[in-house]
Each structure stands twice: as C-alpha cells, then as structure tokens.
Coordinates of C-alpha atoms and ligand atoms in Angstrom, one line a residue:
M24 CA -0.1 -0.2 -0.3
G25 CA 1.2 3.3 -0.9
L26 CA 1.6 6.6 1.6
S27 CA 0.1 9.5 0.5
I28 CA 0.1 12.8 2.9
I29 CA -2.3 15.1 4.0
I30 CA -1.4 18.7 5.7
L31 CA -4.2 20.9 6.9
A32 CA -2.9 24.4 6.4
A33 CA -6.1 26.1 5.7
G34 CA -6.7 28.0 9.2
K35 CA -6.5 32.0 9.8
G36 CA -4.3 31.4 12.7
S37 CA -6.6 34.8 14.1
R38 CA -4.5 34.7 17.4
M39 CA -1.1 35.3 15.6
C40 CA -2.4 38.7 15.0
S41 CA -0.6 38.5 11.6
K42 CA -1.0 39.9 8.1
N43 CA 0.4 36.6 6.9
P44 CA -1.0 33.2 6.7
K45 CA 0.2 31.1 10.2
V46 CA 2.1 28.2 8.3
L47 CA 4.7 30.8 7.4
Q48 CA 5.6 32.0 10.7
K49 CA 9.6 31.1 11.3
L50 CA 10.6 28.8 13.5
A51 CA 14.7 27.9 13.5
G52 CA 14.6 30.1 10.3
K53 CA 12.1 28.5 8.5
H54 CA 8.0 28.8 8.2
L55 CA 6.0 26.4 10.0
I56 CA 4.7 24.2 7.1
E57 CA 8.7 23.9 5.6
H58 CA 9.3 22.3 8.5
V59 CA 6.5 19.4 8.1
I60 CA 7.2 19.2 4.4
N61 CA 10.4 18.9 4.6
T62 CA 10.0 15.9 7.6
V63 CA 7.3 14.3 5.3
T64 CA 9.8 13.6 2.1
K65 CA 12.1 11.4 3.8
L66 CA 8.9 9.4 4.2
Q67 CA 9.0 9.1 0.3
A68 CA 5.4 9.0 0.1
E69 CA 3.5 8.9 -3.1
E70 CA 1.8 12.2 -3.2
T71 CA 1.7 15.3 -0.5
V72 CA -1.3 17.7 -0.7
V73 CA -1.4 20.8 1.2
V74 CA -5.0 22.0 2.1
Y75 CA -5.0 25.8 1.9
G76 CA -7.5 28.4 2.5
H77 CA -6.8 31.5 4.4
L78 CA -4.0 33.7 1.8
G79 CA -3.0 30.4 0.5
G80 CA -1.8 32.1 -2.3
K81 CA 1.5 33.4 0.0
V82 CA 1.4 29.8 1.2
Q83 CA 1.9 28.5 -2.5
D84 CA 4.4 30.8 -3.1
A85 CA 6.1 30.2 -0.1
L86 CA 7.2 26.8 -1.2
A87 CA 7.1 27.1 -4.5
H88 CA 10.4 25.8 -4.7
H89 CA 8.8 22.3 -3.8
G90 CA 7.4 22.4 -7.6
D91 CA 5.3 20.0 -8.2
N92 CA 5.9 17.8 -5.5
I93 CA 2.9 19.2 -3.5
K94 CA -0.9 18.9 -4.5
W95 CA -2.8 22.2 -3.6
V96 CA -6.1 21.5 -2.7
E97 CA -8.4 24.6 -1.6
Q98 CA -10.9 24.5 1.1
T99 CA -13.0 27.6 0.6
E100 CA -15.1 27.3 3.6
L101 CA -13.2 26.9 7.2
L102 CA -15.7 24.0 8.3
G103 CA -13.6 22.1 10.3
T104 CA -10.7 19.3 10.1
G105 CA -13.1 16.1 8.6
H106 CA -14.0 19.0 6.2
A107 CA -10.8 20.3 5.5
V108 CA -9.7 16.5 4.7
L109 CA -12.8 15.8 2.8
Q110 CA -11.7 18.4 -0.1
A111 CA -8.5 17.0 -0.3
L112 CA -9.0 13.4 -1.0
D113 CA -10.3 13.3 -4.7
S114 CA -6.6 14.3 -5.2
I115 CA -5.4 11.0 -3.5
N116 CA -4.9 7.9 -4.5
P117 CA -7.6 6.0 -3.2
N118 CA -5.8 2.8 -2.7
N119 CA -3.2 4.2 0.0
K120 CA -2.7 4.3 3.3
V121 CA -3.2 8.2 4.2
L122 CA -1.0 10.6 6.9
I123 CA -2.6 13.6 8.5
L124 CA -0.9 15.8 9.5
Y125 CA -1.2 20.0 10.2
G126 CA 1.0 23.1 8.8
D127 CA 1.0 24.3 12.5
V128 CA 2.8 21.3 14.4
P129 CA 6.4 22.1 12.7
L130 CA 8.4 19.9 14.9
I131 CA 7.5 16.1 13.9
S132 CA 9.9 14.2 13.4
F133 CA 10.5 11.3 11.4
D134 CA 11.2 8.7 13.7
T135 CA 7.8 9.8 15.1
L136 CA 6.0 8.8 12.1
N137 CA 8.1 6.5 10.0
H138 CA 7.1 4.6 13.0
F139 CA 3.8 5.2 13.6
V140 CA 2.8 4.6 9.7
E141 CA 4.7 1.6 10.0
V142 CA 2.9 0.4 12.7
T143 CA -0.5 1.5 11.6
R144 CA -1.8 -1.7 9.6
E145 CA -3.5 -1.4 6.3
N146 CA -7.4 -1.8 8.0
Q147 CA -6.7 0.1 11.0
L148 CA -7.0 3.3 12.2
G149 CA -3.7 4.7 14.1
I150 CA -4.0 7.8 16.4
L151 CA -1.3 9.3 17.9
T152 CA -1.8 10.1 21.4
A153 CA 0.0 11.9 24.1
E154 CA 0.0 12.2 28.0
V155 CA 0.6 15.6 28.5
D156 CA 0.5 17.8 32.1
N157 CA -2.1 20.4 30.7
P158 CA -4.4 19.0 28.0
A159 CA -6.6 22.2 28.2
G160 CA -7.8 23.1 24.5
L161 CA -7.1 19.8 22.9
G162 CA -9.6 16.4 22.2
R163 CA -9.4 13.5 24.9
I164 CA -8.8 10.3 24.0
I165 CA -11.6 8.6 25.9
R166 CA -10.9 5.0 27.0
N167 CA -13.4 2.3 28.1
K168 CA -12.4 0.0 31.4
Y169 CA -10.5 -2.3 29.2
H170 CA -8.8 0.9 27.9
D171 CA -9.7 0.2 24.2
V172 CA -10.0 3.8 22.6
M173 CA -13.8 4.8 22.0
E174 CA -13.8 8.4 20.6
I175 CA -12.0 11.7 20.9
V176 CA -14.2 14.5 22.9
E177 CA -13.1 18.1 22.1
E178 CA -12.3 20.2 25.1
K179 CA -16.0 21.9 24.3
D180 CA -18.0 18.9 24.0
A181 CA -16.3 17.7 27.1
T182 CA -17.8 16.8 30.3
D183 CA -15.9 17.7 33.4
I184 CA -14.8 14.6 34.4
Q185 CA -13.5 14.1 30.6
K186 CA -11.9 17.4 30.8
Q187 CA -9.7 15.5 33.8
I188 CA -8.2 12.7 31.4
T189 CA -4.6 13.8 30.2
E190 CA -4.0 11.8 27.4
I191 CA -4.6 14.2 24.4
N192 CA -5.2 13.9 21.0
T193 CA -2.2 14.8 18.8
G194 CA -4.1 15.5 15.6
I195 CA -2.3 13.1 13.7
Y196 CA -3.6 10.1 12.1
C197 CA -2.9 7.0 9.5
V198 CA -5.8 5.3 8.3
S199 CA -6.4 4.0 4.4
A200 CA -8.2 6.4 1.9
N201 CA -10.9 3.6 1.6
H202 CA -11.9 4.1 4.7
L203 CA -11.7 8.4 4.7
A204 CA -13.9 7.8 1.7
Q205 CA -16.2 5.8 3.8
W206 CA -16.4 8.1 7.1
L207 CA -16.1 11.4 6.4
P208 CA -19.2 12.3 4.5
E209 CA -21.1 10.9 7.1
L210 CA -19.3 13.0 9.8
K211 CA -22.1 15.8 11.3
S212 CA -21.3 19.0 12.3
N213 CA -24.0 18.9 16.0
N214 CA -20.9 20.0 18.0
A215 CA -20.0 23.4 20.6
Q216 CA -18.3 24.6 17.9
A217 CA -20.8 23.3 14.3
E218 CA -18.0 22.1 12.6
Y219 CA -17.0 18.9 10.8
Y220 CA -14.6 17.2 13.7
L221 CA -12.4 14.9 11.6
T222 CA -12.0 13.3 15.8
D223 CA -15.2 11.6 14.8
I224 CA -14.0 9.1 12.9
V225 CA -12.8 7.3 15.8
A226 CA -15.9 6.4 17.2
M227 CA -17.1 5.5 13.9
A228 CA -14.0 3.2 13.4
R229 CA -15.2 2.1 16.9
M230 CA -18.5 1.1 15.7
Q231 CA -17.4 -0.2 12.3
Q232 CA -15.0 -2.7 15.0
V233 CA -12.4 -1.3 12.5
G234 CA -9.0 -1.9 14.8
I235 CA -7.6 1.4 16.4
R236 CA -3.7 1.8 16.9
V237 CA -2.6 4.2 19.1
A238 CA 0.7 5.2 19.0
Q239 CA 3.5 8.1 20.8
P240 CA 6.0 10.5 19.9
I241 CA 9.0 10.0 20.6
D242 CA 9.7 13.8 22.2
I243 CA 6.6 15.6 24.0
F244 CA 6.9 19.0 22.2
E245 CA 7.2 17.3 18.3
I246 CA 3.3 17.7 18.9
S247 CA 3.2 21.2 19.7
G248 CA 0.8 23.5 18.3
V249 CA 1.6 27.0 17.2
N250 CA -1.0 29.1 18.0
T251 CA 0.2 32.6 19.4
R252 CA 3.7 34.3 19.0
V253 CA 4.0 33.2 22.4
E254 CA 3.5 29.4 21.7
L255 CA 5.9 30.2 18.8
A256 CA 8.5 31.6 21.1
Q257 CA 8.3 28.8 23.5
L258 CA 8.6 26.3 20.7
E259 CA 12.0 28.0 19.4
R260 CA 13.2 27.7 22.8
T261 CA 12.2 24.0 23.2
W262 CA 14.0 23.4 19.7
Q263 CA 17.3 25.2 20.0
R264 CA 17.6 23.3 23.4
S265 CA 16.9 19.7 21.9
R266 CA 19.5 21.0 19.3
A267 CA 21.7 22.1 21.5
K268 CA 21.6 19.0 23.3
V269 CA 22.6 17.0 20.3
I270 CA 25.7 19.3 19.8
M271 CA 26.7 19.0 23.4
D272 CA 26.6 15.3 23.5
G273 CA 28.5 15.5 20.2
G274 CA 31.7 16.8 22.1
V275 CA 30.7 20.7 21.8
S276 CA 30.7 23.1 24.6
I277 CA 28.4 26.0 24.7
A278 CA 28.6 28.6 26.9
D279 CA 24.6 28.7 27.8
P280 CA 22.4 25.9 25.8
D281 CA 19.5 28.7 26.5
R282 CA 21.5 31.6 24.2
I283 CA 22.5 29.9 21.3
D284 CA 20.5 30.0 18.1
I285 CA 20.6 26.8 15.5
R286 CA 18.8 27.8 12.1
G287 CA 20.0 25.0 9.6
D288 CA 22.6 22.4 9.6
V289 CA 25.7 22.5 11.7
T290 CA 28.3 20.0 11.9
I291 CA 30.8 21.3 14.3
G292 CA 34.2 19.3 15.9
Q293 CA 34.8 18.2 19.1
D294 CA 36.1 20.5 21.6
T295 CA 35.1 23.5 20.0
W296 CA 33.2 25.7 22.5
I297 CA 30.5 28.3 21.8
D298 CA 30.0 31.5 23.4
N299 CA 26.5 33.5 24.3
N300 CA 24.2 34.7 21.6
V301 CA 25.8 33.1 18.4
I302 CA 23.2 32.4 15.6
L303 CA 24.6 29.5 13.2
E304 CA 22.2 30.3 9.9
G305 CA 22.3 27.5 7.3
Q306 CA 24.8 24.8 6.3
I307 CA 27.8 25.3 8.6
T308 CA 30.4 23.2 9.5
I309 CA 33.3 23.9 12.0
G310 CA 36.3 22.1 13.1
E311 CA 37.5 20.8 16.0
N312 CA 38.9 23.2 18.8
C313 CA 37.6 26.6 17.9
I314 CA 36.2 29.0 19.8
I315 CA 33.4 30.7 18.6
G316 CA 33.6 34.4 20.3
P317 CA 30.0 35.6 22.0
G318 CA 27.7 37.6 19.4
C319 CA 28.8 35.7 16.3
F320 CA 26.6 35.5 13.3
I321 CA 27.7 32.8 11.2
K322 CA 25.8 32.0 8.0
D323 CA 26.5 29.4 4.8
A324 CA 30.1 28.7 6.5
T325 CA 33.3 26.1 6.6
I326 CA 35.3 27.2 9.5
G327 CA 38.3 24.3 9.6
S328 CA 40.2 23.5 13.2
N329 CA 41.4 25.4 15.8
C330 CA 40.1 28.9 14.7
K331 CA 39.6 31.6 17.0
I332 CA 36.3 33.8 15.7
K333 CA 36.1 36.7 18.3
P334 CA 33.2 38.8 19.5
Y335 CA 30.6 39.8 17.0
S336 CA 32.2 38.7 14.0
V337 CA 29.7 38.1 10.9
I338 CA 30.7 35.7 8.5
E339 CA 28.6 34.7 5.6
G340 CA 29.1 32.3 2.4
A341 CA 32.4 32.2 3.6
Q342 CA 35.2 28.9 3.5
I343 CA 37.7 29.7 6.5
G344 CA 40.8 27.8 6.7
S345 CA 42.6 25.9 9.8
N346 CA 44.5 28.2 12.1
T347 CA 42.5 31.3 11.5
T348 CA 41.1 34.1 13.3
V349 CA 38.7 36.6 12.7
G350 CA 37.8 39.2 14.3
P351 CA 36.0 40.6 16.8
Y352 CA 33.9 42.9 15.1
A353 CA 35.1 41.5 11.4
R354 CA 33.0 40.6 8.4
V355 CA 33.7 38.2 6.2
R356 CA 31.4 38.1 3.1
P357 CA 30.4 35.9 0.6
D358 CA 32.9 34.1 -1.6
T359 CA 35.7 35.1 0.4
I360 CA 38.3 31.9 0.8
L361 CA 40.4 32.5 4.0
D362 CA 43.2 29.6 3.7
D363 CA 45.2 28.4 7.2
G364 CA 46.8 30.4 9.2
V365 CA 45.3 34.0 7.9
Q366 CA 44.5 36.6 10.4
V367 CA 41.6 38.7 10.2
G368 CA 41.3 41.6 12.8
N369 CA 38.9 44.0 13.8
F370 CA 36.5 46.2 11.7
V371 CA 38.4 44.5 8.4
E372 CA 35.3 43.7 5.4
I373 CA 36.1 40.9 2.9
K374 CA 34.6 40.3 0.0
A375 CA 34.8 37.4 -2.8
S376 CA 38.6 37.7 -2.0
R377 CA 41.2 34.9 -1.1
L378 CA 43.4 35.7 1.5
A379 CA 46.7 32.6 1.1
T380 CA 48.3 31.3 4.4
G381 CA 49.6 33.9 6.6
V382 CA 48.1 36.5 5.4
K383 CA 47.5 39.2 7.9
A384 CA 44.7 42.0 7.8
G385 CA 44.4 43.6 11.0
H386 CA 42.8 46.6 11.6
L387 CA 40.3 48.7 9.4
S388 CA 40.1 47.5 6.1
Y389 CA 37.7 46.9 3.2
I390 CA 39.0 43.6 1.0
G391 CA 36.9 43.1 -2.5
N392 CA 37.3 41.3 -5.5
A393 CA 41.3 40.2 -4.2
E394 CA 43.4 37.5 -4.8
I395 CA 46.2 37.9 -1.9
D396 CA 48.9 35.3 -1.8
A397 CA 50.9 33.9 1.3
N398 CA 52.4 35.7 4.1
C399 CA 51.4 39.6 3.1
N400 CA 50.7 42.6 5.5
I401 CA 47.7 44.3 5.1
G402 CA 48.4 47.7 7.1
A403 CA 45.7 49.5 9.0
G404 CA 42.9 51.2 7.0
V405 CA 44.2 49.7 3.4
I406 CA 41.2 49.7 0.4
T407 CA 41.2 47.4 -2.4
C408 CA 39.1 50.3 -4.5
N409 CA 37.6 47.8 -6.6
Y410 CA 34.6 50.3 -7.9
D411 CA 34.8 52.7 -10.5
G412 CA 30.9 53.4 -10.3
A413 CA 30.0 50.8 -13.1
R414 CA 32.0 47.9 -13.0
K415 CA 33.9 45.8 -10.2
H416 CA 37.5 45.1 -10.4
K417 CA 40.3 42.9 -9.4
T418 CA 43.3 43.8 -7.2
E419 CA 46.5 40.8 -7.2
I420 CA 48.5 40.7 -4.5
G421 CA 51.9 38.7 -4.6
K422 CA 53.0 37.0 -1.8
N423 CA 55.3 38.5 0.7
V424 CA 53.9 41.8 -0.2
F425 CA 53.9 44.9 2.4
V426 CA 50.9 47.2 1.9
G427 CA 51.5 50.3 4.4
S428 CA 48.7 51.7 6.5
N429 CA 45.8 53.5 4.7
S430 CA 46.8 52.8 1.4
S431 CA 44.5 52.7 -1.6
L432 CA 44.7 50.1 -4.4
V433 CA 42.9 51.2 -7.4
A434 CA 41.9 48.3 -9.3
P435 CA 42.7 46.7 -11.4
I436 CA 45.8 46.3 -10.1
T437 CA 48.3 43.6 -9.8
I438 CA 51.4 44.3 -7.1
E439 CA 53.9 41.4 -7.5
D440 CA 56.2 39.2 -4.8
G441 CA 57.7 41.4 -1.8
A442 CA 56.7 44.6 -3.4
T443 CA 56.4 47.3 -0.6
I444 CA 53.6 50.1 -0.6
A445 CA 54.5 53.3 1.8
A446 CA 51.3 54.1 4.3
G447 CA 49.3 56.7 2.6
T448 CA 49.8 55.6 -1.2
V449 CA 47.3 56.0 -3.9
V450 CA 48.2 53.0 -5.8
T451 CA 47.0 53.2 -9.6
K452 CA 48.8 51.0 -11.6
S453 CA 50.4 47.8 -11.0
V454 CA 53.8 47.4 -9.1
E455 CA 56.4 45.6 -9.8
S456 CA 58.1 43.3 -7.4
E457 CA 60.6 43.9 -4.5
S458 CA 60.0 47.3 -5.3
L459 CA 59.2 50.2 -2.9
T460 CA 56.6 52.3 -4.0
C461 CA 55.4 56.0 -2.4
L462 CA 53.8 59.2 -1.9
L463 CA 55.1 60.9 0.9
Y464 CA 55.5 63.8 1.8
T465 CA 57.7 65.2 4.5
S466 CA 59.1 68.5 5.4
D467 CA 62.7 69.1 6.5
A468 CA 61.9 72.2 8.5
A469 CA 61.2 70.2 11.6
Ligands
LIG519 C1 -7.6 19.7 16.9 C2 -8.2 18.3 16.9 C3 -8.0 18.0 18.3 C4 -6.8 18.3 18.6 C5 -5.8 19.3 18.4 C6 -4.6 19.0 18.1 C7 -10.5 18.3 15.9 C8 -11.9 18.4 15.6 N1 -9.7 18.6 16.6 O1 -8.0 20.8 17.6 O2 -8.3 16.9 18.8 O3 -6.4 17.9 19.9 O4 -6.5 20.0 16.9 O5 -3.6 20.4 17.8 O6 -9.2 17.8 14.6 N2 -8.0 23.3 9.9 C9 -8.0 23.2 8.2 N3 -9.7 23.5 7.9 C10 -10.6 23.5 8.6 C11 -9.9 23.6 10.2 C12 -9.0 23.6 10.5 O7 -7.0 23.5 7.5 O8 -11.3 24.3 8.5 C13 -6.6 23.1 9.9 C14 -5.7 24.1 10.8 O9 -5.0 24.6 9.7 C15 -5.2 23.5 11.6 C16 -5.5 22.1 12.0 O10 -6.3 21.8 10.8 O11 -3.3 23.2 11.0 C17 -5.9 22.4 13.3 O12 -7.1 23.2 13.3 P1 -7.2 23.6 14.8 O13 -8.6 24.6 14.4 O14 -6.2 24.5 14.8 O15 -7.9 22.4 15.2 P2 -8.1 22.2 17.4 O16 -9.4 22.9 17.5 O17 -6.5 22.9 17.4
LIG520 CA1 -4.4 24.0 16.9

C-alpha cells in the first residue's frame, strides 16, 4: 500500500495577529510548514497534498521551490478538520494509506512518523496520542474499562470528568483512503463548534470494529501546535535546547544552551567552544578546537579546526581554513576564502576574495575582489578600490607584499611578490616585485 500525506493548513491563525498566514511564521529560520514538508519528504510518500485556505497564495509562493511535489487543494470555507480532509480526498490515490498532519505542528519528527506509519496496519485507524500535563484546549482520548480507545471528545464538548483526562489527541492520524472515503461524508456538525470534526472518525471506526492503533511521539515537543507568538517563541526555545543538547552530546561546549540559535544544519567538531548569543544559519561546518566568541553570526560557512572567531564577527558564505583568527567585529562576506593561518582583525570587511596562508589584515580594511598570496601584510585602513562606479575590478597581490597603512589600491591592479607600498599611498598602476612605492610628503623643516 502506497502512502499519501495530507497537510492541513487552511486555518486562519487569528491569534497570531499577522497579515501572513500562520504556517508562514518562522521557527528556527524556516516557515512552520516547511519543517513539516521537509520531514515528510524523507518518508518518500507517493504524494503530498496541502489543504490551503486563508491567504493560500502566499503559502503557495513560499513553497514554490517544492514544485510539483506538492498538490494544492483549496478549502474555501473553514468548516472543520474533517471537512478539510474531505476536500483533499479526491486528489489522492484511493488505494493508499493516508498520513494526516498539520502545517502548524512543525516539529513532528521523521522517526515518530515513520514508526507510526509502520505500526498502523492497512485496515486500522492509527492515532498519535500523548500524555500531557496540561491538556487544556485539546481533544481528549476516551477509553473504556479495557483501555480500548472509544472516541475523541473536544474540550468544548467534554464533561468535567472527561476534561480530567490527560491523554490527548495530537491530531495526527494514519488511515486508509478507503476508510476516509466511507467515513468523512458521514460526519455531522452537531457539536459545540458546529464544525465537521475529523476526530469523529474514531467513534465511527469503533462502531465498525475497525482496529485502532495508538502510538506516541518520541519527544513531547514534537506534537506542539503553534497558535500565538508566545507559543511560537516557547517552541523555538524548546527546539533550540534540543538542538544544543545534540551538539553538546557530540563533544561541543556551549556556554549557555539557552543563548544559542541554530537555524539550519550544523556539523561541529569536538572541543569547539561556543560563547553566548551565537547564531548559526544555513549549512555550517565548524572543525575541532575552535572558539566562537559571543555574538557571532555565521551563515553558510565552513570553518576549519583551531580557529578563533572573536566576538561579534559576521561570516557569511565563506570558507575559512584551520588556525585562522577572525575578528573581533570582522565581516567576512560571500565568496571569500581564508586559507590556513590567516589573521583578520577588527573592523575588516572582506568580500569575494582569497587570502592565502599567513596573510594578516589586522585593522579597519576593506578587501573586495582581491587575490592575496601568502604571508602578505595588509596594514591598517587599507582599501581595495574595486568599484569604478559601473564595474568591479580585481586586485592581485603576490607573496610577501607589505601594504602600508591607509593605502588605497585602485583596481584593476597587480602588486607583484615582495613589493612594499608605503603608508598612505594611492596606487593606481601595477607594481613590480621587490619594489618600493610611496607617495610621501616630508618636511625637513622639523
Ligand atoms: C484539533 C483536534 C483536537 C486536537 C488538536 C491538536 C479536531 C476537531 N480537533 O483541534 O482533537 O487535540 O487539533 O492540535 O480535529 N484546519 C483546516 N481547516 C479547517 C479547520 C482546521 O485546514 O476547517 C487546520 C488548521 O489550519 C490547523 C489544523 O487543521 O492546522 C487544526 O485545526 P484547529 O482548528 O487548530 O484544531 P483544534 O481546535 O486545535
Ligand atoms: Ca490548533
């Protein structure tokens, strides 16, 4: 039996007080629904259907990069979760098992879902339930004295005794399309919210003696839905703590796991130490024994081993070799390569450049579109003037070049090996190897 996925995402999310649909709020740098889509992709289902409604065009635009892998079904009137699934039914293979998920329950894990789909047999109704401390607002799982699941009762329809039950409905189900096709048209909306409740299929299954298979999530946070911005922030922190734990268990120290943000995929080597308020985004690889200072923002970067990234540095789209130091307050921009043993100091900005082994640029420089060969010294305040108002030009600097403080190198320009540029020189044409270039005013009067 193949697998189809239905993701419900038509809800308004009014409590977000946002002009954007709820499922496009971001958690760990990604839209809520993107988390769900990325997770279900690993299940390799035959098809994924998203039921959209409120501001659906925005949701479609945000997920456009998934192309034809997502089928879209509009729910024009929000008449309840059962009604929502019914809208999707025509779009799925009637011979498949269906896994029903929510676009606003972002952290459901692959392992939980994979296990859940595996244990739910073809002729059963699978329900993912959880024991929670505070079940307020959620559907309660009603069991008989033999502990069989009989039905789900929504909080608003529950008696005071039923409200005491702490086993709740996560809202995630696994059931054949065939059963859904039988049950969904039979749903009634005679309940406290006048909605077609998907939860009512449980009592229907029971009546028809269809087996009910209950499973639980691996981590309780996985089933948390997001309804308000406060809940979003709480879930973000819970998720960040769990990411931090995985990293720490791998041998990395984090000064305070409540003060790190990981918004992407990170691989970090043993004995690297990460100080407070570091943000890691996108695809990040950091080697062993590094020190990442407080307040650093690092995005889509590779950093070797034994590096020091000093406080408040911003690194984006760069490749940094081992034994390199960057910062404090440095900005390393996309397409930059810093080889092993490079030293980049405070208030240095580097863009689309390569600094070879042993290059030092200690203070207050702008280096753009430059190739700087081994062991050069770039003095304080040196600027590569790479832009003529229309185009960018390249600066090429050979090995062992000394560029004195506050020099301007007007590109395109080549400075050959071993040359020395005296402080304060504006260099407008190429410089030969081992030469001295200076533009100097001195007064003998002193
Ligand atoms: C639902 C369950 C409840 C469960 C809870 C878990 C029902 C009747 N109740 O309640 O048992 O404990 O989830 O979070 O199913 N949606 C649509 N179209 C609609 C209505 C909802 O797409 O017409 C989507 C929403 O966007 C959301 C999801 O379905 O992603 C859940 O809807 P919501 O209204 O939040 O259901 P709950 O009242 O929380
Ligand atoms: Ca909800």
